[in-house]
Short mmCIF file of C-alpha atoms and ligand atoms in Angstrom, two decimals:
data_model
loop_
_atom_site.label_atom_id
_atom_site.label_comp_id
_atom_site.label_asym_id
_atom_site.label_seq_id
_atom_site.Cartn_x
_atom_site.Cartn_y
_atom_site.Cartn_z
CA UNK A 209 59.95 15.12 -71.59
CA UNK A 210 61.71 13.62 -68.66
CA UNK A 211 65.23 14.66 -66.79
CA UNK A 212 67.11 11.54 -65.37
CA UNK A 213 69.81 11.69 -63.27
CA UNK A 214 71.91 8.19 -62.79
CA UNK A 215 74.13 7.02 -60.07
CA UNK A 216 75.94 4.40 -58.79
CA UNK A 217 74.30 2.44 -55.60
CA UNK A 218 77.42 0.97 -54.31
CA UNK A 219 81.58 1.71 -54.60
CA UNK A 220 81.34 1.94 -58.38
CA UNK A 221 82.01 -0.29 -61.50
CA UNK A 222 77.84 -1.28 -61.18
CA UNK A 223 77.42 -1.15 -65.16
CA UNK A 224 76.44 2.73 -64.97
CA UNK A 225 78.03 2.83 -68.84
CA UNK A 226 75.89 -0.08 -70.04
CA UNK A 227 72.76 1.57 -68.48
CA UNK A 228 73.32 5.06 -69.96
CA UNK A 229 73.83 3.62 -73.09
CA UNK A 230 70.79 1.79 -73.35
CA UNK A 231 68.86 4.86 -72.06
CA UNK A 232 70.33 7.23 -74.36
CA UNK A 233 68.56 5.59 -76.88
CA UNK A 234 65.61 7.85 -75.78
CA UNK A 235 67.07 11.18 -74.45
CA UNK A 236 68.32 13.93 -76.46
CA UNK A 237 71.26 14.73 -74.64
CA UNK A 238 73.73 12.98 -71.96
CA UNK A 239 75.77 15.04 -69.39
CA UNK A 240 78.76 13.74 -67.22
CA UNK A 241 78.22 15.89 -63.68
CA UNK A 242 81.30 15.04 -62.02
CA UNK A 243 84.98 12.58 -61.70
CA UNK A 244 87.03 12.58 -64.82
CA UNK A 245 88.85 9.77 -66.05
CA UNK A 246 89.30 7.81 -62.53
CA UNK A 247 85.84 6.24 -64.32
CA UNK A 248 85.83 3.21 -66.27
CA UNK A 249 82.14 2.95 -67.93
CA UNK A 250 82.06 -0.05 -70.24
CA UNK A 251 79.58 -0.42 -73.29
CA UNK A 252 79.12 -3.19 -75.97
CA UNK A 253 77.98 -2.38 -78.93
CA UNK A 254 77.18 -5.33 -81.35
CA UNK A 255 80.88 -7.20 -81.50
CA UNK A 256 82.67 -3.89 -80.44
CA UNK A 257 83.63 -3.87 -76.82
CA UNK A 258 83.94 0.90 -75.60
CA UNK A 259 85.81 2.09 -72.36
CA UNK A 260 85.04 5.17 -72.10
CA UNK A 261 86.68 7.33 -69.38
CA UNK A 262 85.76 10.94 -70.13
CA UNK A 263 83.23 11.71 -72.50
CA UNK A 264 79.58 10.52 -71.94
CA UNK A 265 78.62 6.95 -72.55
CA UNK A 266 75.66 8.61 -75.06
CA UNK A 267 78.72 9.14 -77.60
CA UNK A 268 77.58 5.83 -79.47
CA UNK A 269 74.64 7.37 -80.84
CA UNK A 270 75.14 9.35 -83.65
CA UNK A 271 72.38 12.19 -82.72
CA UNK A 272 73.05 12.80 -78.85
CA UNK A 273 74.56 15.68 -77.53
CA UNK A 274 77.11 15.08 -75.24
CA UNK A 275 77.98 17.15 -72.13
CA UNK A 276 81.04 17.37 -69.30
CA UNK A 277 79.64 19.08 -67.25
CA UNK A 278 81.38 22.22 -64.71
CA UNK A 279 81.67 19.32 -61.40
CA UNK A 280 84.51 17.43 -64.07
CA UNK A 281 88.03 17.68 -63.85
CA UNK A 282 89.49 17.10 -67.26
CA UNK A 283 92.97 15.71 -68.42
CA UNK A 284 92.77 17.34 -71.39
CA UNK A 285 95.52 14.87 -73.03
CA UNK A 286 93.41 11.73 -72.26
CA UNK A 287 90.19 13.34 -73.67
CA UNK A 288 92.38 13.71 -76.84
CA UNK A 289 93.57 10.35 -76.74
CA UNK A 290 89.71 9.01 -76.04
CA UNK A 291 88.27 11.25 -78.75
CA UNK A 292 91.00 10.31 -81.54
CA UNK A 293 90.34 6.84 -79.96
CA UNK A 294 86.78 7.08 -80.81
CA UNK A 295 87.33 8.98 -84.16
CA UNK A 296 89.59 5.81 -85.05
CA UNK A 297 86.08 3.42 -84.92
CA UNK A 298 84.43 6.06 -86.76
CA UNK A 299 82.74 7.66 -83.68
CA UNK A 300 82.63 11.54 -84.16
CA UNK A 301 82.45 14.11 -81.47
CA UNK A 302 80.05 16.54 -83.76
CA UNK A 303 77.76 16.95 -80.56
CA UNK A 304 79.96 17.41 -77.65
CA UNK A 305 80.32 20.24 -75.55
CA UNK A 306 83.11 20.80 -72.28
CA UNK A 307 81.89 23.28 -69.51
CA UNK A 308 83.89 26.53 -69.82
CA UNK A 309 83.44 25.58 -65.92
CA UNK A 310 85.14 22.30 -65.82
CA UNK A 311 88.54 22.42 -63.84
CA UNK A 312 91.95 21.29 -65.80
CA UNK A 313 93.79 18.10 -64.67
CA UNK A 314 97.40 18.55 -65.12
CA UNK A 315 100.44 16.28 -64.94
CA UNK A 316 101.74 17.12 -61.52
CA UNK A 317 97.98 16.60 -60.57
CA UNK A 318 99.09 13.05 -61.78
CA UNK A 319 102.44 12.78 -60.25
CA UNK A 320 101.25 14.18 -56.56
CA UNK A 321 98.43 11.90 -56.59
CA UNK A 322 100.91 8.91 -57.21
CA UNK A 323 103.46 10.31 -54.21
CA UNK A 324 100.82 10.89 -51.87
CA UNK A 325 100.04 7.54 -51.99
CA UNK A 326 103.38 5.84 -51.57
CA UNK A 327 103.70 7.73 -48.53
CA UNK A 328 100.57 6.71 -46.98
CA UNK A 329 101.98 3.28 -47.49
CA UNK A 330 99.77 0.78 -45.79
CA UNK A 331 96.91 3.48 -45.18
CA UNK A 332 96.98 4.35 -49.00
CA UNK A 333 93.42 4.95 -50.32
CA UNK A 334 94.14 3.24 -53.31
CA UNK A 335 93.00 5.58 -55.81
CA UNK A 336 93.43 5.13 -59.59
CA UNK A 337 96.49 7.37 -59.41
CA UNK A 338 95.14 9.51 -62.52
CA UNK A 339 95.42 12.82 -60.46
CA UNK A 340 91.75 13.44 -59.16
CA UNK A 341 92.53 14.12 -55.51
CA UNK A 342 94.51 17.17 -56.12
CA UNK A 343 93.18 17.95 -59.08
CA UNK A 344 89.29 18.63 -56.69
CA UNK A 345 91.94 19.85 -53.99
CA UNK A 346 93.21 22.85 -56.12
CA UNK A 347 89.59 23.75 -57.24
CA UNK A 348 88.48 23.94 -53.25
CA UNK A 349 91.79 26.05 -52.24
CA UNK A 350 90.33 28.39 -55.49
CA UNK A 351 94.08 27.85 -57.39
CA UNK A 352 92.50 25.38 -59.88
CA UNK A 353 92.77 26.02 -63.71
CA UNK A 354 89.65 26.53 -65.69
CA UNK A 355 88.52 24.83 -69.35
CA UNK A 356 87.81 28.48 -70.02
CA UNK A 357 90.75 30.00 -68.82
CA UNK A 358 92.62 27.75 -71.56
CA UNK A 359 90.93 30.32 -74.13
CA UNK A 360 92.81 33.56 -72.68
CA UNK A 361 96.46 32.89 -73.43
CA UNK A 362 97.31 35.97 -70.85
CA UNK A 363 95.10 34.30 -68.46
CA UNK A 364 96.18 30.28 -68.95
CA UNK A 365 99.95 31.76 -68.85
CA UNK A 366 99.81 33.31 -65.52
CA UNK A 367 97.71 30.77 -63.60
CA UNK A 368 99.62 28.09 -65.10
CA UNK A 369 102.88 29.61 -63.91
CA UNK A 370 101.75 30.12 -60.74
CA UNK A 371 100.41 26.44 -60.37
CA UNK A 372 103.40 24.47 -61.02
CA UNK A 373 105.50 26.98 -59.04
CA UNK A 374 103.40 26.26 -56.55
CA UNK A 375 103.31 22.28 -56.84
CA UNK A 376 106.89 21.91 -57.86
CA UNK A 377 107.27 23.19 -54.38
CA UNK A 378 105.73 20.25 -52.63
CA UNK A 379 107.21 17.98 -54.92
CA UNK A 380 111.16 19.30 -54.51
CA UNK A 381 110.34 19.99 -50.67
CA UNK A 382 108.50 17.22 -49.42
CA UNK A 383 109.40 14.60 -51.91
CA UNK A 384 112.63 15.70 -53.55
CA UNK A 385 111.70 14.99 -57.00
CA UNK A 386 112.06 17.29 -59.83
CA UNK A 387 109.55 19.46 -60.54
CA UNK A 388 107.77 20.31 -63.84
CA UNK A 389 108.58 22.90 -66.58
CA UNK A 390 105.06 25.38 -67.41
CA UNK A 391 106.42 26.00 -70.82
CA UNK A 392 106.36 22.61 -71.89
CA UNK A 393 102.68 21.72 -69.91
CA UNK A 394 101.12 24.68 -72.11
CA UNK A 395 102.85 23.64 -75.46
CA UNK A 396 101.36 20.32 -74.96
CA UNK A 397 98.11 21.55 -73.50
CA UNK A 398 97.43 23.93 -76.54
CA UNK A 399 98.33 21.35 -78.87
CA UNK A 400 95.20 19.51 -77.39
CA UNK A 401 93.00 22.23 -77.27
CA UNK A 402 93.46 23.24 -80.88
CA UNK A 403 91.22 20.05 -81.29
CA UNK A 404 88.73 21.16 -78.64
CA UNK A 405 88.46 24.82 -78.67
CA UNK A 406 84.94 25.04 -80.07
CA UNK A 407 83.20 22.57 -77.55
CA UNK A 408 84.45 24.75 -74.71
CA UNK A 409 80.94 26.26 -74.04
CA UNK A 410 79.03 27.43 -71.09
CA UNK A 411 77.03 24.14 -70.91
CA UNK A 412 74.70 24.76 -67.79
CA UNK A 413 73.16 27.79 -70.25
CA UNK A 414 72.49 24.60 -73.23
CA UNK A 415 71.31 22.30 -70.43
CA UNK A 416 69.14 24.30 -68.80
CA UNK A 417 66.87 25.75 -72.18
CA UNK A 418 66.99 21.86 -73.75
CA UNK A 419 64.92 21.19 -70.29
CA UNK A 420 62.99 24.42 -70.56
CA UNK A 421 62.18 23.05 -74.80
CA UNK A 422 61.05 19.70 -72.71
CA UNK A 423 64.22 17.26 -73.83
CA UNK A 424 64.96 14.41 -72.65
CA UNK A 425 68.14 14.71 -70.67
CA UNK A 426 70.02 11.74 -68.56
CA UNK A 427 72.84 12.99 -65.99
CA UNK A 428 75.38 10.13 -65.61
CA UNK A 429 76.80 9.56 -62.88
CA UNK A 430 80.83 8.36 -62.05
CA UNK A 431 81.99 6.31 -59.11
CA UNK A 432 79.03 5.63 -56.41
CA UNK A 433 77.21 6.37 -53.83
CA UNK A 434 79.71 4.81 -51.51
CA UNK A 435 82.45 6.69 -52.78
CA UNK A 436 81.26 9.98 -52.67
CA UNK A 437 83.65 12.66 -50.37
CA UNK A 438 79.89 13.46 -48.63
CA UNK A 439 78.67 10.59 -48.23
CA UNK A 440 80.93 7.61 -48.87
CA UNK A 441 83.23 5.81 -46.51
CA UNK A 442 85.74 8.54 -46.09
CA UNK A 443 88.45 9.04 -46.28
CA UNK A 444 88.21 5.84 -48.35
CA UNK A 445 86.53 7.59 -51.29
CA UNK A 446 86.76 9.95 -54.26
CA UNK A 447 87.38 13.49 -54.15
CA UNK A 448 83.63 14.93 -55.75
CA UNK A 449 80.04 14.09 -55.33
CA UNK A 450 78.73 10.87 -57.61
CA UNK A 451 75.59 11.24 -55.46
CA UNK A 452 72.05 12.85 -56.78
CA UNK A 453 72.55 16.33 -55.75
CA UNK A 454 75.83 16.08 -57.43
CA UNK A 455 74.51 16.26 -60.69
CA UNK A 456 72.80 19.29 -59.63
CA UNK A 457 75.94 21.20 -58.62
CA UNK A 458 78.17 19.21 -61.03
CA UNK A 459 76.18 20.38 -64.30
CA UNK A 460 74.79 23.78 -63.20
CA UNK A 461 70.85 23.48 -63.12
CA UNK A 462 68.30 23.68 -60.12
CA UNK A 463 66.91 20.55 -57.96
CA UNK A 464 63.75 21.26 -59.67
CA UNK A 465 65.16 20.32 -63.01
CA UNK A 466 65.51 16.90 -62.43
CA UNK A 467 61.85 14.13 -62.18
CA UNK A 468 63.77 10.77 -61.62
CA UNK A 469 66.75 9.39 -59.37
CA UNK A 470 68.12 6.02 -60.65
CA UNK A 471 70.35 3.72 -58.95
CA UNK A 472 72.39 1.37 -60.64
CA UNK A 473 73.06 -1.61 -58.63
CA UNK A 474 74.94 -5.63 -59.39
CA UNK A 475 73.53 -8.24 -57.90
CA UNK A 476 76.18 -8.55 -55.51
CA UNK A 477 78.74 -6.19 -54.41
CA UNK A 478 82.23 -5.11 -56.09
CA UNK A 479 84.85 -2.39 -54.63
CA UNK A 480 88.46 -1.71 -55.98
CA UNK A 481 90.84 0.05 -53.92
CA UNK A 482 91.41 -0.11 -49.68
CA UNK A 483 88.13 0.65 -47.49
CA UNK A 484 85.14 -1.02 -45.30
CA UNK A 485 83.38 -3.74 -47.42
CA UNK A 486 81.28 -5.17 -44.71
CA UNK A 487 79.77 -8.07 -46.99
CA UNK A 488 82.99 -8.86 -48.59
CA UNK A 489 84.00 -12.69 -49.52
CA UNK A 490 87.57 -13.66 -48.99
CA UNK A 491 87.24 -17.25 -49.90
CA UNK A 492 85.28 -19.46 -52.41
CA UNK A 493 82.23 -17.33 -53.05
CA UNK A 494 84.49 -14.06 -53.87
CA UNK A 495 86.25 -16.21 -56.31
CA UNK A 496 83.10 -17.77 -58.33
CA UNK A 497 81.50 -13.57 -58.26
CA UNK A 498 85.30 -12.80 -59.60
CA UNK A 499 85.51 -15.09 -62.12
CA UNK A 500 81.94 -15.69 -63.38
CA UNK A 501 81.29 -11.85 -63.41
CA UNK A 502 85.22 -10.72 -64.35
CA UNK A 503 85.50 -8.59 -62.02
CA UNK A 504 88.78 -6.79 -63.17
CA UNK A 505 88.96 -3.14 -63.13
CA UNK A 506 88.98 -0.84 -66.55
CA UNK A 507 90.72 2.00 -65.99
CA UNK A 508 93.75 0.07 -63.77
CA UNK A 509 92.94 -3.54 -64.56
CA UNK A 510 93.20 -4.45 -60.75
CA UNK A 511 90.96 -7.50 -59.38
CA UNK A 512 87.73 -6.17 -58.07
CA UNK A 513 86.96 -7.30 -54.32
CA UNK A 514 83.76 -9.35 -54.47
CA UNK A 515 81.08 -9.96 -51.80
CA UNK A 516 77.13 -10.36 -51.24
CA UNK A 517 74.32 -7.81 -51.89
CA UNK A 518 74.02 -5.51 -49.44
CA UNK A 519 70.74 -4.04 -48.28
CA UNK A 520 71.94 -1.59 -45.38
CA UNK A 521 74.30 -0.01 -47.97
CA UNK A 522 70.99 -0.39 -50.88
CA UNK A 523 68.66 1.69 -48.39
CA UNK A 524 71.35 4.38 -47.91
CA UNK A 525 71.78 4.57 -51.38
CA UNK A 526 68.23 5.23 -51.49
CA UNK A 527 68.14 7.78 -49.15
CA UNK A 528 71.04 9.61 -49.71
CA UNK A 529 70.21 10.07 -53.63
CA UNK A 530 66.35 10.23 -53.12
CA UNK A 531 65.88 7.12 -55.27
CA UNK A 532 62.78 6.72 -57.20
CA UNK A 533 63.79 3.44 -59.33
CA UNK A 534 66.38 0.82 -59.31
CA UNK A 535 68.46 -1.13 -62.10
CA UNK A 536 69.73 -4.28 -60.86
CA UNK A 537 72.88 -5.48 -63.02
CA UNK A 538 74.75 -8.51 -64.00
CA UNK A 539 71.88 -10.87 -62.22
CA UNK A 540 72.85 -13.07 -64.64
CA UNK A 541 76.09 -13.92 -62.67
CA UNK A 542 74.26 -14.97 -59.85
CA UNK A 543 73.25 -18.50 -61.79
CA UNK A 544 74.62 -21.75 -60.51
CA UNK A 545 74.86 -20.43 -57.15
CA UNK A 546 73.05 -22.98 -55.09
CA UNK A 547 72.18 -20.26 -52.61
CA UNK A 548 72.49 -16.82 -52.42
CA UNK A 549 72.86 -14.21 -49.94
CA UNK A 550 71.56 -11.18 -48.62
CA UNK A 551 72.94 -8.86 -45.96
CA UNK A 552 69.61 -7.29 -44.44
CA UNK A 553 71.35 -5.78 -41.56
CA UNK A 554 74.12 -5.32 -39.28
CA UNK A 555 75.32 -6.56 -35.78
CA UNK A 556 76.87 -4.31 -33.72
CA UNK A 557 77.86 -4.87 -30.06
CA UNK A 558 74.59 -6.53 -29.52
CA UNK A 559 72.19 -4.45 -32.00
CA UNK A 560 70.89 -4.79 -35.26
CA UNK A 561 72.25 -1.77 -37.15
CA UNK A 562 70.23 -0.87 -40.30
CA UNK A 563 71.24 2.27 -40.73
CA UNK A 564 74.84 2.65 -42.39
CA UNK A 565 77.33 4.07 -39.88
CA UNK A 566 79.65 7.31 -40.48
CA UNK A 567 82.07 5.87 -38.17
CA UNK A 568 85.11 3.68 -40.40
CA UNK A 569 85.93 1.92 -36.79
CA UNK A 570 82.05 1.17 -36.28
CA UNK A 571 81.84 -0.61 -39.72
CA UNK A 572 84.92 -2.90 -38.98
CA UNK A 573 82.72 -4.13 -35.74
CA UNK A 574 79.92 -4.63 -37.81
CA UNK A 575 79.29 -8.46 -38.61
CA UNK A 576 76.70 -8.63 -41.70
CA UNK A 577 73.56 -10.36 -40.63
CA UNK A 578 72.61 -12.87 -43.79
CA UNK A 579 69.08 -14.15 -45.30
CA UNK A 580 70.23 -16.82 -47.69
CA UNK A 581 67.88 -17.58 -50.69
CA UNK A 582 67.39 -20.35 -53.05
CA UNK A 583 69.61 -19.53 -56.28
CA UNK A 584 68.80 -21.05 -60.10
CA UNK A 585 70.92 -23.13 -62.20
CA UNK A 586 69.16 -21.79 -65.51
CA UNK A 587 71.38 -19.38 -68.06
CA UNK A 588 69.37 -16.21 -68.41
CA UNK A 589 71.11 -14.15 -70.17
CA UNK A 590 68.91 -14.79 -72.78
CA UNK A 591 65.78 -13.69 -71.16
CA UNK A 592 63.82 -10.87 -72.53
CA UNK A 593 60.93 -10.23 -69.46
CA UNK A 594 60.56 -10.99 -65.94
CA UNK A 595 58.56 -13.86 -67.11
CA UNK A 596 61.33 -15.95 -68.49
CA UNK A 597 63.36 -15.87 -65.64
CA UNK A 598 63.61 -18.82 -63.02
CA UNK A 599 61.17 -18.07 -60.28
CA UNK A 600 64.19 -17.73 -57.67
CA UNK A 601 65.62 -15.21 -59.82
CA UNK A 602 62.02 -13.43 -59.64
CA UNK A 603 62.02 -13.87 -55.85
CA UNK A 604 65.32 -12.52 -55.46
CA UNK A 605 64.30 -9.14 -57.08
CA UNK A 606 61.21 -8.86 -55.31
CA UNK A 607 63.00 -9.73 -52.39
CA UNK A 608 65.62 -6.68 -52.79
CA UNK A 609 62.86 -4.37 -53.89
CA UNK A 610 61.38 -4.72 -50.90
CA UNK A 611 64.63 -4.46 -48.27
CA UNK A 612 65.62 -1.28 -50.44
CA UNK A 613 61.97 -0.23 -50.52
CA UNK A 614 61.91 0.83 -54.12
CA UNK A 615 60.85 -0.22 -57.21
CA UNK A 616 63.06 -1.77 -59.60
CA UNK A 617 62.19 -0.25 -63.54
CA UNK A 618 65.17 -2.06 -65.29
CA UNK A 619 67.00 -5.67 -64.83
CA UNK A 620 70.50 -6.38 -66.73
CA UNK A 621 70.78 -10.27 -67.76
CA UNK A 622 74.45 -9.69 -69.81
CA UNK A 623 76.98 -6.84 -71.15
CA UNK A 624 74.80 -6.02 -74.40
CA UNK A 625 72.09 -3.58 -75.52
CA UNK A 626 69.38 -6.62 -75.68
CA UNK A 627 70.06 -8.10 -72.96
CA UNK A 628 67.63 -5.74 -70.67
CA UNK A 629 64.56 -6.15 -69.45
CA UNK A 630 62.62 -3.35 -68.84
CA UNK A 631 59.83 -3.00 -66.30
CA UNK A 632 59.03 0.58 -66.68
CA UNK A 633 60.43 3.25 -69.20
CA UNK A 634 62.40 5.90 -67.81
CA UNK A 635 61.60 8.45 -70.97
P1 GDP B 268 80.53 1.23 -64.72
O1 GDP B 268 81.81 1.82 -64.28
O2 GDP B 268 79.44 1.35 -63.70
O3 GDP B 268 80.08 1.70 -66.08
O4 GDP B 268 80.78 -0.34 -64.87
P2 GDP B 268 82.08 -1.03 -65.57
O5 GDP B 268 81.96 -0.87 -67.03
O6 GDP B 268 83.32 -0.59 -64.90
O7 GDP B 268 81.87 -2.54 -65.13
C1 GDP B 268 80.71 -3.25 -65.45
C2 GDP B 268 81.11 -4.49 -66.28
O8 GDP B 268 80.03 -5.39 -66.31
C3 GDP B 268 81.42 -4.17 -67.72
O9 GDP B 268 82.40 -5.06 -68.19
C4 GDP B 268 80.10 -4.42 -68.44
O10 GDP B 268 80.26 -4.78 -69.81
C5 GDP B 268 79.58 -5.59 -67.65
N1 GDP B 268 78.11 -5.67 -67.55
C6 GDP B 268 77.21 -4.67 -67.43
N2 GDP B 268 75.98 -5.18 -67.22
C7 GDP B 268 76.11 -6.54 -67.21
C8 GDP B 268 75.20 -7.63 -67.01
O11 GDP B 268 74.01 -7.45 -66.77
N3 GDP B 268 75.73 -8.88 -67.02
C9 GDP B 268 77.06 -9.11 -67.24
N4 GDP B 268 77.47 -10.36 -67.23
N5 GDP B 268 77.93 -8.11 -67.44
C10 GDP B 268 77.46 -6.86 -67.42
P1 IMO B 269 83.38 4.06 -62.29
O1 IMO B 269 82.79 5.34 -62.80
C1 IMO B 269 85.28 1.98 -59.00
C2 IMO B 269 87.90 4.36 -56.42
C3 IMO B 269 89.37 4.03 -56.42
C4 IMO B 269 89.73 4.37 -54.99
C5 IMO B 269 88.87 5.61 -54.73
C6 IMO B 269 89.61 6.93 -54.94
O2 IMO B 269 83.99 3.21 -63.34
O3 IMO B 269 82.41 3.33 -61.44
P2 IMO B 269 90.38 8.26 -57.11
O4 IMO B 269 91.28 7.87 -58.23
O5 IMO B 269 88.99 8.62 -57.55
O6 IMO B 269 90.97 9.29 -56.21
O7 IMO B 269 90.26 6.94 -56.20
O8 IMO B 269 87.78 5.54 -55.64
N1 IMO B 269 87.32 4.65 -57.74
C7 IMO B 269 86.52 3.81 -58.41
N2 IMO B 269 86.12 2.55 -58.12
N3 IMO B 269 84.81 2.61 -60.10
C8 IMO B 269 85.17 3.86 -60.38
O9 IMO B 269 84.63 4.55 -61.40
C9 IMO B 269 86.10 4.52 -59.56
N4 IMO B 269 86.68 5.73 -59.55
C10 IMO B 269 87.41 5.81 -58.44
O10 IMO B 269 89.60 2.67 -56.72
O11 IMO B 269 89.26 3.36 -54.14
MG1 MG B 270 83.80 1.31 -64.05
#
């Protein structure tokens, strides 16, 4: 029996989905810790192309139970929509459960998220405008709404009144706009739930005895290590914790419970949204890792910024989540590249910083300090071992694994199932 926890290494979008997915194969259940659907996790099946948003990328497989977890805030109208989605390709939800913990995302979550960041203008954060911010700020000033609280009609009434009273106040005050009706957010919100009731559960109690019968379970992780509110580049991040200890808090069992820390990673570097990028390319080598990977977001479709791997963010990522493996991603988008880079460190008024730095106004000094390495012309996306791939493709791995200083268990040649090589197994 093994516990896995997954997380992104960088700002997100690393192929976390495709990973799960091809672990799930081998655990028993899969548990979304945190986020909500500000996550776009893609997964190819066969011909069929899944974006799932919500609900665990373990949903493919018929026999996996499927857990969001407490850390989640839900839009319970979009997990309706994904689930009837789903139901539509003849995917059914038999197996999933929905922490009684889990906080509500409502529509003037949605709306304030959306005015807050019209006002910030040219400092926007440029979130994914689907509410998270104050949906995580309500749960922190304890006025949230809770999945369970939906099951106590007295109880949903009251706190729901109380809620929009309480937001249509910032949104008549501070941005004169009309504010929303509770009546009709409950009708519509028990509509939903009728279909959901049942799977409202307390999960942490189901997670923690399948770990004590010595199942396999794999935490997945939203977002990424640099966009975690702890740990990211603030305030250019999300509002919860994608990080390790996140899955700890975020799904309600101990530190103890979990034996591995994985790190998804792409060969290069992708971040949607405003922030520091400190290996970012603006010109022709952004393009080709635009184009050749299609880098286009899938939850808001926008053009993902593209620039070189980056070690001093890789070694943080290993520290801050307490790595014990890594997956590298999408190699196979690194071909025809005649070389490619690596950013091992970075200069900063004179010094070699290889430590990543708290401070946003540090970062912008920083100038990225490049090994370049031969690249490969060969297609591998075909390539079923270590083996098969061009020997600058091997020397490229080794060469990360040893600037991150950890091992690397899995390596992603293409979008499908089979097109992983695995190193070690994780289960
Ligand atoms: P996530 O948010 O971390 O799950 O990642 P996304 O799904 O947002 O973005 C990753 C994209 O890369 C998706 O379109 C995947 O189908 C695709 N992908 C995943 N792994 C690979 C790979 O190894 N090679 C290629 N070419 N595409 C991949
Ligand atoms: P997955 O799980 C990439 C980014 C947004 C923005 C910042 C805050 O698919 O990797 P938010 O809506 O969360 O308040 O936005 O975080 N962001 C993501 N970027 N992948 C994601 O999810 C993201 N979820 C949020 O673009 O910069
Ligand atoms: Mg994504």
């Amino acid at each position: 029996m093994s516990t896995v926890v997954l997380v992104g290494g960088q700002w997100g979008d690393e192929g976390k989905g495709k990973i799960t997915d091809f672990l799930a194969k081998q655990a028993d259940w899969v548990v979304r810790y945190q986020g909500g659907n500000n996550a776009g996790h893609t997964v190819i099946v066969g011909d069929e192309e899944f974006k799932l948003h919500l609900i665990p990328s373990g949903i493919l497989y018929k026999d996996k139970k499927c857990v969001l977890g407490n850390g989640m805030v839900i839009n319970p109208q979009v997990l309706i929509e994904e689930l009837e989605g789903l139901k539509a390709r003849g995917i059914e939800m038999a197996e999933l459960f929905i922490s009684d913990r889990a906080h509500v995302l409502l529509p003037y979550h949605c709306r304030l998220d959306e005015m807050k960041e019209e006002k910030l203008g040219e400092n926007k954060i440029g979130t994914t405008k689907r509410g998270i911010g104050p949906a995580y700020a309500d749960k922190v000033a304890r006025m949230g709404i809770r999945m369970g609280d939906l099951l106590d009609d007295e109880e949903f009434s009251d706190k729901l009144a109380q809620s929009t009273a309480s937001h249509n106040e910032v949104l008549d005050g501070v941005y004169h706009l009309k504010g929303f009706d509770d009546q009709e957010i409950k009708n519509a919100v028990e509509e939903d739930l009728k279909k959901i009731k049942s799977a409202i559960q307390d999960t942490s109690v189901m997670v923690y005895d399948a770990i004590k019968r010595g199942e396999n379970v794999l935490f997945e992780g939203a977002q990424g290590t640099l966009l975690d509110i702890e740990h990211g580049t603030y305030p250019y991040v999300t509002s919860s914790c994608p990080t390790a200890g996140g899955a700890v808090i975020g799904s309600g069992v101990g530190p103890t419970a979990i034996d591995k820390s994985l790190g998804i990673f792409k060969a290069y570097v992708t971040r949607v949204g405003e922030g520091p990028f400190p290996t970012e390319q603006f010109e022709a080598d952004g393009e080709s890792l635009r184009e050749k990977g299609h880098e286009y977001g899938v939850t808001t479709g926008r053009a993902r910024r593209c620039g070189w791997f980056d070690a001093v963010i890789g070694r943080y990522a290993v520290r801050v989540n307490g790595l014990s493996h890594a997956v590298i991603t999408k190699l196979d988008v690194l071909g025809g590249f005649d070389t490619i880079k690596i950013c091992t460190g970075y200069q900063y008024r004179g010094e070699i910083l290889r430590d990543f730095p708290a401070s946003l106004a540090k970062i912008k000094e920083c100038v990225p300090v490049y090994e370049e390495m031969p690249g490969w012309e060969e297609d591998i996306s075909g390539a079923k071992s270590i083996a098969e791939l061009p020997q600058n493709a091997q020397n490229y791995l080794k060469r990360l694994e040893k600037l991150m200083e950890v091992p690397i268990c899995i390596v992603s040649v293409g979008p499908n199932r089979d097109q992983t090589i695995v190193l070690e197994e994780m289960f």
